[in-house]
Amino acid sequence: MLSRMTNEPEQQIGVGTPDAFQRLWTPHRMAYIQGENKPTGSGADDGCPFCSIPSKSDEDGLIVARGESVYAVLNLYPYNGGHLMIVPFRHVADYTDLDAAETVELAEFTKRAMRALRQASGAHGFNIGMNQGEAAGAGIAAHLHQHIVPRWGGDTNFMPVIAKTKVLPQLLADTRRMLADAWPAA
């Protein structure tokens, strides 16, 4: 592929002004953009994926670890390789609606996720947070979930900055297996 690259703009009929950029297509992202598998309402029986994932095998549901009140699952549309979410089993939308046991286990799973990501992939840092409500950017606002995004020094390159595209070096099933193997015991 590199042998074809030149300094001359490539003529691409029908795509606008010719430029020197190669195109990297990510059609799987269209499912997320169009809201595929997004709940139809706010109830647990309205197609909530976070309510249905626990009924699947860990491999099929991309579940890394299960606790009493919460579980750790890979994000289907990750910002970075190893992007995990900690999700309560109970269908609850707001952080303030968690009971004491759920709050404690969510915090403990966050710490364990960080340890697993450091061990498995050498993460240098993390972005951790929750978007509460659609107005705050929650893709699935009806079911609380906390994001744990591993970061590495220099992990922002031209792809996300220029092309709004993230290159992930590993399949989700392989990442799930790696993190499940590295998940620390309670």
PDB file of N, CA and C in Angstrom, residues 115-154:
ATOM      1  N   ARG A 115      -6.434  -1.752  37.480  1.00  0.00           N
ATOM      2  CA  ARG A 115      -5.324  -2.694  37.719  1.00  0.00           C
ATOM      3  C   ARG A 115      -5.178  -3.679  36.561  1.00  0.00           C
ATOM      4  N   ALA A 116      -6.317  -4.207  36.087  1.00  0.00           N
ATOM      5  CA  ALA A 116      -6.274  -5.167  34.978  1.00  0.00           C
ATOM      6  C   ALA A 116      -5.720  -4.514  33.713  1.00  0.00           C
ATOM      7  N   LEU A 117      -6.156  -3.296  33.431  1.00  0.00           N
ATOM      8  CA  LEU A 117      -5.683  -2.598  32.229  1.00  0.00           C
ATOM      9  C   LEU A 117      -4.199  -2.264  32.327  1.00  0.00           C
ATOM     10  N   ARG A 118      -3.743  -1.895  33.512  1.00  0.00           N
ATOM     11  CA  ARG A 118      -2.299  -1.647  33.675  1.00  0.00           C
ATOM     12  C   ARG A 118      -1.502  -2.929  33.458  1.00  0.00           C
ATOM     13  N   GLN A 119      -1.982  -4.031  34.044  1.00  0.00           N
ATOM     14  CA  GLN A 119      -1.259  -5.295  33.906  1.00  0.00           C
ATOM     15  C   GLN A 119      -1.297  -5.819  32.473  1.00  0.00           C
ATOM     16  N   ALA A 120      -2.479  -5.789  31.859  1.00  0.00           N
ATOM     17  CA  ALA A 120      -2.650  -6.404  30.537  1.00  0.00           C
ATOM     18  C   ALA A 120      -2.085  -5.560  29.406  1.00  0.00           C
ATOM     19  N   SER A 121      -2.171  -4.237  29.529  1.00  0.00           N
ATOM     20  CA  SER A 121      -1.786  -3.409  28.387  1.00  0.00           C
ATOM     21  C   SER A 121      -0.832  -2.268  28.726  1.00  0.00           C
ATOM     22  N   GLY A 122      -0.427  -2.179  29.978  1.00  0.00           N
ATOM     23  CA  GLY A 122       0.525  -1.130  30.355  1.00  0.00           C
ATOM     24  C   GLY A 122      -0.046   0.274  30.250  1.00  0.00           C
ATOM     25  N   ALA A 123      -1.343   0.440  30.522  1.00  0.00           N
ATOM     26  CA  ALA A 123      -1.960   1.766  30.428  1.00  0.00           C
ATOM     27  C   ALA A 123      -1.214   2.755  31.313  1.00  0.00           C
ATOM     28  N   HIS A 124      -0.980   3.960  30.785  1.00  0.00           N
ATOM     29  CA  HIS A 124      -0.278   5.015  31.523  1.00  0.00           C
ATOM     30  C   HIS A 124      -1.233   5.883  32.329  1.00  0.00           C
ATOM     31  N   GLY A 125      -2.485   5.950  31.916  1.00  0.00           N
ATOM     32  CA  GLY A 125      -3.476   6.785  32.581  1.00  0.00           C
ATOM     33  C   GLY A 125      -4.861   6.360  32.163  1.00  0.00           C
ATOM     34  N   PHE A 126      -5.875   7.077  32.664  1.00  0.00           N
ATOM     35  CA  PHE A 126      -7.264   6.700  32.398  1.00  0.00           C
ATOM     36  C   PHE A 126      -8.143   7.932  32.317  1.00  0.00           C
ATOM     37  N   ASN A 127      -9.165   7.850  31.490  1.00  0.00           N
ATOM     38  CA  ASN A 127     -10.305   8.752  31.547  1.00  0.00           C
ATOM     39  C   ASN A 127     -11.427   7.924  32.152  1.00  0.00           C
ATOM     40  N   ILE A 128     -11.998   8.417  33.245  1.00  0.00           N
ATOM     41  CA  ILE A 128     -13.061   7.694  33.941  1.00  0.00           C
ATOM     42  C   ILE A 128     -14.232   8.644  34.126  1.00  0.00           C
ATOM     43  N   GLY A 129     -15.426   8.184  33.769  1.00  0.00           N
ATOM     44  CA  GLY A 129     -16.576   9.039  33.981  1.00  0.00           C
ATOM     45  C   GLY A 129     -17.872   8.457  33.495  1.00  0.00           C
ATOM     46  N   MET A 130     -18.956   9.166  33.827  1.00  0.00           N
ATOM     47  CA  MET A 130     -20.294   8.790  33.402  1.00  0.00           C
ATOM     48  C   MET A 130     -20.988  10.017  32.834  1.00  0.00           C
ATOM     49  N   ASN A 131     -21.752   9.785  31.811  1.00  0.00           N
ATOM     50  CA  ASN A 131     -22.593  10.830  31.239  1.00  0.00           C
ATOM     51  C   ASN A 131     -23.999  10.591  31.766  1.00  0.00           C
ATOM     52  N   GLN A 132     -24.497  11.512  32.549  1.00  0.00           N
ATOM     53  CA  GLN A 132     -25.797  11.367  33.187  1.00  0.00           C
ATOM     54  C   GLN A 132     -26.856  12.110  32.375  1.00  0.00           C
ATOM     55  N   GLY A 133     -27.657  11.365  31.621  1.00  0.00           N
ATOM     56  CA  GLY A 133     -28.720  11.939  30.807  1.00  0.00           C
ATOM     57  C   GLY A 133     -28.285  12.175  29.376  1.00  0.00           C
ATOM     58  N   GLU A 134     -29.261  12.197  28.475  1.00  0.00           N
ATOM     59  CA  GLU A 134     -28.970  12.428  27.054  1.00  0.00           C
ATOM     60  C   GLU A 134     -28.315  13.772  26.824  1.00  0.00           C
ATOM     61  N   ALA A 135     -28.748  14.800  27.571  1.00  0.00           N
ATOM     62  CA  ALA A 135     -28.178  16.144  27.397  1.00  0.00           C
ATOM     63  C   ALA A 135     -26.687  16.165  27.731  1.00  0.00           C
ATOM     64  N   ALA A 136     -26.241  15.230  28.566  1.00  0.00           N
ATOM     65  CA  ALA A 136     -24.832  15.156  28.950  1.00  0.00           C
ATOM     66  C   ALA A 136     -24.037  14.217  28.045  1.00  0.00           C
ATOM     67  N   GLY A 137     -24.698  13.627  27.044  1.00  0.00           N
ATOM     68  CA  GLY A 137     -24.002  12.783  26.086  1.00  0.00           C
ATOM     69  C   GLY A 137     -24.138  11.297  26.301  1.00  0.00           C
ATOM     70  N   ALA A 138     -25.001  10.870  27.204  1.00  0.00           N
ATOM     71  CA  ALA A 138     -25.181   9.432  27.428  1.00  0.00           C
ATOM     72  C   ALA A 138     -25.842   8.792  26.216  1.00  0.00           C
ATOM     73  N   GLY A 139     -25.170   7.809  25.627  1.00  0.00           N
ATOM     74  CA  GLY A 139     -25.731   7.090  24.490  1.00  0.00           C
ATOM     75  C   GLY A 139     -26.912   6.234  24.904  1.00  0.00           C
ATOM     76  N   ILE A 140     -26.831   5.645  26.082  1.00  0.00           N
ATOM     77  CA  ILE A 140     -27.933   4.880  26.661  1.00  0.00           C
ATOM     78  C   ILE A 140     -28.162   5.480  28.041  1.00  0.00           C
ATOM     79  N   ALA A 141     -28.997   6.499  28.083  1.00  0.00           N
ATOM     80  CA  ALA A 141     -29.206   7.269  29.314  1.00  0.00           C
ATOM     81  C   ALA A 141     -30.022   6.525  30.356  1.00  0.00           C
ATOM     82  N   ALA A 142     -30.813   5.556  29.950  1.00  0.00           N
ATOM     83  CA  ALA A 142     -31.720   4.883  30.871  1.00  0.00           C
ATOM     84  C   ALA A 142     -31.020   3.880  31.784  1.00  0.00           C
ATOM     85  N   HIS A 143     -29.784   3.489  31.462  1.00  0.00           N
ATOM     86  CA  HIS A 143     -29.065   2.504  32.284  1.00  0.00           C
ATOM     87  C   HIS A 143     -27.663   3.039  32.566  1.00  0.00           C
ATOM     88  N   LEU A 144     -27.431   3.337  33.816  1.00  0.00           N
ATOM     89  CA  LEU A 144     -26.155   3.881  34.263  1.00  0.00           C
ATOM     90  C   LEU A 144     -24.985   3.006  33.823  1.00  0.00           C
ATOM     91  N   HIS A 145     -23.924   3.631  33.411  1.00  0.00           N
ATOM     92  CA  HIS A 145     -22.684   2.915  33.094  1.00  0.00           C
ATOM     93  C   HIS A 145     -21.520   3.887  33.214  1.00  0.00           C
ATOM     94  N   GLN A 146     -20.440   3.407  33.801  1.00  0.00           N
ATOM     95  CA  GLN A 146     -19.241   4.228  33.968  1.00  0.00           C
ATOM     96  C   GLN A 146     -18.174   3.764  32.990  1.00  0.00           C
ATOM     97  N   HIS A 147     -17.609   4.722  32.274  1.00  0.00           N
ATOM     98  CA  HIS A 147     -16.563   4.430  31.292  1.00  0.00           C
ATOM     99  C   HIS A 147     -15.192   4.455  31.949  1.00  0.00           C
ATOM    100  N   ILE A 148     -14.352   3.510  31.558  1.00  0.00           N
ATOM    101  CA  ILE A 148     -12.947   3.484  31.953  1.00  0.00           C
ATOM    102  C   ILE A 148     -12.163   3.329  30.662  1.00  0.00           C
ATOM    103  N   VAL A 149     -11.529   4.416  30.247  1.00  0.00           N
ATOM    104  CA  VAL A 149     -10.810   4.448  28.972  1.00  0.00           C
ATOM    105  C   VAL A 149      -9.309   4.512  29.261  1.00  0.00           C
ATOM    106  N   PRO A 150      -8.568   3.459  28.905  1.00  0.00           N
ATOM    107  CA  PRO A 150      -7.119   3.492  29.127  1.00  0.00           C
ATOM    108  C   PRO A 150      -6.444   4.462  28.167  1.00  0.00           C
ATOM    109  N   ARG A 151      -5.381   5.086  28.637  1.00  0.00           N
ATOM    110  CA  ARG A 151      -4.639   6.040  27.821  1.00  0.00           C
ATOM    111  C   ARG A 151      -3.147   5.738  27.933  1.00  0.00           C
ATOM    112  N   TRP A 152      -2.425   6.085  26.880  1.00  0.00           N
ATOM    113  CA  TRP A 152      -0.983   5.918  26.833  1.00  0.00           C
ATOM    114  C   TRP A 152      -0.366   7.223  26.372  1.00  0.00           C
ATOM    115  N   GLY A 153       0.821   7.514  26.859  1.00  0.00           N
ATOM    116  CA  GLY A 153       1.518   8.713  26.407  1.00  0.00           C
ATOM    117  C   GLY A 153       1.646   8.699  24.892  1.00  0.00           C
ATOM    118  N   GLY A 154       1.208   9.766  24.247  1.00  0.00           N
ATOM    119  CA  GLY A 154       1.310   9.852  22.788  1.00  0.00           C
ATOM    120  C   GLY A 154       0.264   9.056  22.049  1.00  0.00           C
TER     121      GLY A 154
END
